[in-house]
CSV table of C-alpha atoms and ligand atoms in Angstrom, one decimal:
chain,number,residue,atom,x,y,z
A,1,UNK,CA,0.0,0.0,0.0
A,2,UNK,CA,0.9,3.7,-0.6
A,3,UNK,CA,1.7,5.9,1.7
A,4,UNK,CA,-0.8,8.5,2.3
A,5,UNK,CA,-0.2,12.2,3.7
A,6,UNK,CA,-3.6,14.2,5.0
A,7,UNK,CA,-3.6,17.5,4.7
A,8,UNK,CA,-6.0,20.2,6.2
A,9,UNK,CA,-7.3,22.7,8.9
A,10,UNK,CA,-7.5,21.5,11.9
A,11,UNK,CA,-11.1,20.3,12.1
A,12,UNK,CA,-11.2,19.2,8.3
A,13,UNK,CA,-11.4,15.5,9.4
A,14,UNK,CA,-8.1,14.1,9.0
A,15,UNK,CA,-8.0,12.1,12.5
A,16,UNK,CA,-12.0,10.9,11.1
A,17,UNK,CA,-10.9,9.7,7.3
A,18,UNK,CA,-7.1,8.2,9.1
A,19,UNK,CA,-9.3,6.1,11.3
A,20,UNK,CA,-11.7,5.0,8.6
A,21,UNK,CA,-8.9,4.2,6.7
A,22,UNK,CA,-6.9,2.2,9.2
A,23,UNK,CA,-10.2,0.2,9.6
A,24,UNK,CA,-10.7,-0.1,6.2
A,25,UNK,CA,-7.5,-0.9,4.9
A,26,UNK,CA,-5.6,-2.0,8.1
A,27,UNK,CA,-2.9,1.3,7.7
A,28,UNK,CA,-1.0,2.4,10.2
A,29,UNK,CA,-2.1,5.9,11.0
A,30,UNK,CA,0.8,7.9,12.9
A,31,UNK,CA,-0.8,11.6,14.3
A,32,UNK,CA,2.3,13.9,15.4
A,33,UNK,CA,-0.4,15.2,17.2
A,34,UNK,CA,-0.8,12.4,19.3
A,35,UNK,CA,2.8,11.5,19.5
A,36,UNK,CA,3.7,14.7,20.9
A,37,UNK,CA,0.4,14.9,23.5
A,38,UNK,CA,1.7,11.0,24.7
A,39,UNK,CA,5.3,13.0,24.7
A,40,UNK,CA,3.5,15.6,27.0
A,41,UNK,CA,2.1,13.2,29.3
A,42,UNK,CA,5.5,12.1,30.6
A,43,UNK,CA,5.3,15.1,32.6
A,44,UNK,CA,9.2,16.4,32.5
A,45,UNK,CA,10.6,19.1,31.1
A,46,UNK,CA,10.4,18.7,27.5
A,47,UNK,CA,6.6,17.1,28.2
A,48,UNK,CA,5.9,20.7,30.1
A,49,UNK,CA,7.0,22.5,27.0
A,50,UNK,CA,5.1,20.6,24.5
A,51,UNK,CA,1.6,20.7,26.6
A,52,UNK,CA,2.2,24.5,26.6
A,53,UNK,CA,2.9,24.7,22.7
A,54,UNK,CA,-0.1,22.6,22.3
A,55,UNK,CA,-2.7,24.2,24.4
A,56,UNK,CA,-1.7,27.4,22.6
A,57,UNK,CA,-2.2,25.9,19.5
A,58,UNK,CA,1.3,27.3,18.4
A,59,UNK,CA,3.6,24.6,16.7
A,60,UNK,CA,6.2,22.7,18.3
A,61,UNK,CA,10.2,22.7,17.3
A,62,UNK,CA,10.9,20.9,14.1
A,63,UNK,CA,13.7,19.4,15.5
A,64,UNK,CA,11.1,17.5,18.3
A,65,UNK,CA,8.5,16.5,16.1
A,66,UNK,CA,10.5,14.6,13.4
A,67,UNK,CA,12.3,13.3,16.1
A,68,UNK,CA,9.5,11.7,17.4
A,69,UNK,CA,8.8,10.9,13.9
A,70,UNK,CA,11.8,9.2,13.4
A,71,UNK,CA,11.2,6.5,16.1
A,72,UNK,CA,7.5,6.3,15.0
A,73,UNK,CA,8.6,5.2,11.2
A,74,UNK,CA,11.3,3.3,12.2
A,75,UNK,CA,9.1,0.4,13.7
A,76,UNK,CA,8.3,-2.6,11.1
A,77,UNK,CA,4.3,-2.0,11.3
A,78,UNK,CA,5.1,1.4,9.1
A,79,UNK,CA,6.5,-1.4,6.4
A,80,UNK,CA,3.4,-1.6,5.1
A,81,UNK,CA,1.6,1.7,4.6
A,82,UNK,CA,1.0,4.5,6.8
A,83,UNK,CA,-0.7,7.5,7.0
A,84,UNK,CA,1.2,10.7,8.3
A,85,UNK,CA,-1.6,13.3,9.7
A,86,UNK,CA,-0.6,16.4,11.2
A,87,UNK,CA,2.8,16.3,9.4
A,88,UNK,CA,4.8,17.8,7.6
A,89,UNK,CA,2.7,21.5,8.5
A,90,UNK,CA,5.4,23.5,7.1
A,91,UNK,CA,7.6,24.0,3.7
A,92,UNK,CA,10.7,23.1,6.2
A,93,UNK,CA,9.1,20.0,7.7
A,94,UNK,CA,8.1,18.6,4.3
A,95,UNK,CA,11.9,19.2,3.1
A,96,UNK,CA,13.1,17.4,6.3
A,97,UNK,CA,10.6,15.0,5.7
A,98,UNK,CA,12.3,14.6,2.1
A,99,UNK,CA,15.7,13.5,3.8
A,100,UNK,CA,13.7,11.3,6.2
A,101,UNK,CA,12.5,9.4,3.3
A,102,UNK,CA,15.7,8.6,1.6
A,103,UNK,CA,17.3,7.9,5.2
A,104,UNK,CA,14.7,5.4,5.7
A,105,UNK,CA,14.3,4.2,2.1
A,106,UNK,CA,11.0,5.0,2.2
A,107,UNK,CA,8.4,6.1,-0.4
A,108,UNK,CA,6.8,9.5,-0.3
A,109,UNK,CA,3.4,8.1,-1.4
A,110,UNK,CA,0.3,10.9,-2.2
A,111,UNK,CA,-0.6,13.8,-0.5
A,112,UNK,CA,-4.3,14.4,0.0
A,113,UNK,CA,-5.8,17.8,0.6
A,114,UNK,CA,-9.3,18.0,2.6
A,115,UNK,CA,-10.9,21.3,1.8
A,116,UNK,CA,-13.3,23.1,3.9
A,117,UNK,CA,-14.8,26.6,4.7
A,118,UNK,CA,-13.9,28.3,7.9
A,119,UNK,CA,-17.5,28.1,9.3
A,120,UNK,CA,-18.0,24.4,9.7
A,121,UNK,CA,-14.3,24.2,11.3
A,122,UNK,CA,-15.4,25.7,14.0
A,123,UNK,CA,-18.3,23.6,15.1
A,124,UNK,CA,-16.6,20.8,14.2
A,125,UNK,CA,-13.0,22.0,16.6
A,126,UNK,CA,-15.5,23.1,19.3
A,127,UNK,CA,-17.6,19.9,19.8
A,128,UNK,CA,-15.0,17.3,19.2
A,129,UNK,CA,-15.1,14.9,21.7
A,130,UNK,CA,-12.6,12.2,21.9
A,131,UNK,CA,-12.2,8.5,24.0
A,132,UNK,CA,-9.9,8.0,26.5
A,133,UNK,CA,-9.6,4.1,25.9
A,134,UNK,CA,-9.9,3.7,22.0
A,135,UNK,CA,-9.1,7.4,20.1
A,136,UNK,CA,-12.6,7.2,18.6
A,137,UNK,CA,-13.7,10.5,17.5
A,138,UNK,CA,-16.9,11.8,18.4
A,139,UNK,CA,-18.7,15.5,17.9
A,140,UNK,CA,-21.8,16.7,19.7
A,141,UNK,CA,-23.1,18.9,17.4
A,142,UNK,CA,-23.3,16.7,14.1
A,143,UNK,CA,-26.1,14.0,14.6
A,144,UNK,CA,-23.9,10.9,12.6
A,145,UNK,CA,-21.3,11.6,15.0
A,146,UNK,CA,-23.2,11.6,18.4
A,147,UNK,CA,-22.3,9.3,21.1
A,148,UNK,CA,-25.4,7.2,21.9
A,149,UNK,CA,-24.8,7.9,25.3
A,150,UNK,CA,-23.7,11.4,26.5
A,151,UNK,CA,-19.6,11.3,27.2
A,152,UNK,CA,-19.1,7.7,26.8
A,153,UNK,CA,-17.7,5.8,23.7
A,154,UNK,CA,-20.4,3.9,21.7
A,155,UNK,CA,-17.5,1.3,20.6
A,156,UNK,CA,-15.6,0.7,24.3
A,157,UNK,CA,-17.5,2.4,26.7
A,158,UNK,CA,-14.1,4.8,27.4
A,159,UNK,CA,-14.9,8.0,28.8
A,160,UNK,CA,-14.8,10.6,26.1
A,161,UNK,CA,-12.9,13.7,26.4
A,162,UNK,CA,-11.9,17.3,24.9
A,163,UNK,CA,-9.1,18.3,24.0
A,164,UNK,CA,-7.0,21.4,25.5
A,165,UNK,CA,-6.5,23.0,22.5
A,166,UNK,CA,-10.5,22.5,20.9
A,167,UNK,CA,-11.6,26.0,22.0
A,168,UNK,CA,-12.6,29.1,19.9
A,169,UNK,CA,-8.5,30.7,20.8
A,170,UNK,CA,-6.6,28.0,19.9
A,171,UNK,CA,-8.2,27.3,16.9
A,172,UNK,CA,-8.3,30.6,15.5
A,173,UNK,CA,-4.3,30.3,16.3
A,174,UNK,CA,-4.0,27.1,14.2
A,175,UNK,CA,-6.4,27.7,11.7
A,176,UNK,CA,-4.0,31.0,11.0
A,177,UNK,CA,-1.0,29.0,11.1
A,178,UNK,CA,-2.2,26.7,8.7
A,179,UNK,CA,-3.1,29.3,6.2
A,180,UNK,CA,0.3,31.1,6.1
A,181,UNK,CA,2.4,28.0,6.8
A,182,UNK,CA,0.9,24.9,6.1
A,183,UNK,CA,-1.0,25.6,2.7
A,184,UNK,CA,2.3,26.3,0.7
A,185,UNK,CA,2.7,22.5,0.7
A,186,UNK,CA,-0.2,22.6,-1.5
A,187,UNK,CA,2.1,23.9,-4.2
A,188,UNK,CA,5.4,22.2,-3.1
A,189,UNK,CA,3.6,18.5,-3.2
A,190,UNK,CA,1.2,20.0,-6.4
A,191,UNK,CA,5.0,20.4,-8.5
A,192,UNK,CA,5.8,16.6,-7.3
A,193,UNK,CA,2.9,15.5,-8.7
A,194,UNK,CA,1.9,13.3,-5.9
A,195,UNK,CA,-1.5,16.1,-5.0
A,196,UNK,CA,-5.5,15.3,-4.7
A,197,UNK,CA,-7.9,17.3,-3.4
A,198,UNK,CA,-11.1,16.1,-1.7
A,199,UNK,CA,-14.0,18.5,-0.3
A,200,UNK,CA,-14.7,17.2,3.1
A,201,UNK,CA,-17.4,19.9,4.0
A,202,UNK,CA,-20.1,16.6,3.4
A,203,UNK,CA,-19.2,14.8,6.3
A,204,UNK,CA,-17.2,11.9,7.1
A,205,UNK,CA,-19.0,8.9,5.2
A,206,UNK,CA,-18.7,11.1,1.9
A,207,UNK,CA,-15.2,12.1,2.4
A,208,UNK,CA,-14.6,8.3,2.9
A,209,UNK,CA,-16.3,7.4,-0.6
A,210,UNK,CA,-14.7,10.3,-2.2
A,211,UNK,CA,-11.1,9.0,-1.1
A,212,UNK,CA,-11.7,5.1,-1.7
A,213,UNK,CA,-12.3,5.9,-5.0
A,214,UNK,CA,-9.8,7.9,-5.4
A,215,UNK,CA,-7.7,5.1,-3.9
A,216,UNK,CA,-9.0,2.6,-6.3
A,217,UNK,CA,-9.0,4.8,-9.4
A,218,UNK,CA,-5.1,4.7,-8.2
A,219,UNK,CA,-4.9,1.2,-7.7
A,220,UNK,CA,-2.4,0.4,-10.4
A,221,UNK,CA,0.3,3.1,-9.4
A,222,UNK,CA,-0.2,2.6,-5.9
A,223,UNK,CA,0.5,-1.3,-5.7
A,224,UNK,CA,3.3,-0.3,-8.2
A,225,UNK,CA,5.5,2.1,-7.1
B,1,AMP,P1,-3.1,18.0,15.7
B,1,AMP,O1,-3.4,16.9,16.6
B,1,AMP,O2,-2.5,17.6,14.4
B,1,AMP,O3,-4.2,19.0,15.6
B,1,AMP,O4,-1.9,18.8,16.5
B,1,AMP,C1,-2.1,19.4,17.7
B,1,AMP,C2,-0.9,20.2,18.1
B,1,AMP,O5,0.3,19.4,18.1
B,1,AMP,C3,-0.6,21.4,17.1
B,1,AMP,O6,-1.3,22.5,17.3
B,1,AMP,C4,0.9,21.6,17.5
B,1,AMP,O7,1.0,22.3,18.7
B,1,AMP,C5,1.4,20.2,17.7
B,1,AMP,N1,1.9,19.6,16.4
B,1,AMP,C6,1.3,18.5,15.8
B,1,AMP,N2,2.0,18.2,14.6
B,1,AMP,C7,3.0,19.1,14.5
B,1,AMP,C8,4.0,19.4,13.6
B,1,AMP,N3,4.1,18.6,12.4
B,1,AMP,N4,4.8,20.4,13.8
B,1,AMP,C9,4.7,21.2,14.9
B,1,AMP,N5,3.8,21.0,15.8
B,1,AMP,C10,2.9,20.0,15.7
């Protein structure tokens, strides 16, 4: 399988389509999001430093995150096809990520853009909910992604939680970020010729469609190179 790279704003629905995808097609899905909140966890002081990055919504050093990245792709279950969302975010990390590759003697893959207008971002940063025990993503205010029960995971009973950086501050922090530094990849990947674009303003199950047949229509040079 190919590797795949999401990306989007934050709220787009990259953590949503990786986890459908890892289901569907049994990828590995590697978030330097959640590498660096399980970094933060550890409670030291590099952990200190990333939680305070995070919670701002500002992004953490380059020199960290592929780090972390290294480790992450260097396990055998990336052998196989992964997808990378959350990284690269910046013209810098992509180059890095470049040298990565060839260190690793690994494939760049395709890059998939989610488009999406500001608006629904919002609502869909502000009531994300996520499980404690499985990484399921829920969201209160969109009706096919509802837990059945309020603040409990539908597929392991986990307690659901929100995230520190899911408020209306943060995001208007990222959401700038990823404008001015994140959307030049759009043309750097474009001139590699590795780029598709998929609106995922429909929701998840039609983002889904949208990418498994762009997958398929793919099939040939995915399997080949
Ligand atoms: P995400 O889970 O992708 O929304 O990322 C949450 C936060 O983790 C970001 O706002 C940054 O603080 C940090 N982060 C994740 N990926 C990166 C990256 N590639 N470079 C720098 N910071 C990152």
């Amino acid at each position: 399988m190919k590797n795949l790279i999401l990306i989007a704003a934050p709220g787009a629905g990259k953590g949503t389509l990786a986890n459908d995808l890892k289901e569907k097609y049994h990828y590995v899905h590697i978030s330097t999001g959640d590498l660096l909140r399980e970094a933060a966890t550890k409670g030291d002081e590099l952990g200190k430093q990333i939680h305070e990055m995070q919670t701002k919504g500002m992004l953490v050093s380059d020199e960290i995150v592929v780090s972390a990245l290294k480790n992450r792709l260097m396990d055998p279950s990336c052998d196989n096809g992964y997808i990378l969302d959350g990284y690269p975010r910046t013209v810098k990390q992509a180059q890095m990520y470049d040298n990565l590759l060839k260190e690793l003697n690994k494939d760049l893959g395709i890059v998939i853009v989610l488009d999406i207008e500001k608006e629904l971002l919002i609502k869909r940063i502000t009531g994300r909910r996520l499980c404690h025990g499985c990484d399921a993503i829920y969201n209160i205010y969109n009706p096919e992604l509802t837990p059945k029960a309020p603040n409990t995971c539908d597929k392991c009973g986990g307690e659901l939680y929100q995230r520190s950086d899911d408020n209306l501050e943060s995001f208007e922090t990222r959401y700038n970020t990823y404008l001015e530094k994140t959307q030049p990849l759009i043309d750097y990947y474009n001139n590699k010729g590795c780029l598709y674009r998929i609106n995922s303003s429909s929701g998840s199950k039609e983002t889904l469609k949208q990418v498994v047949e762009l997958l398929n229509k793919l099939g040939d040079s995915i399997d080949k190179n």
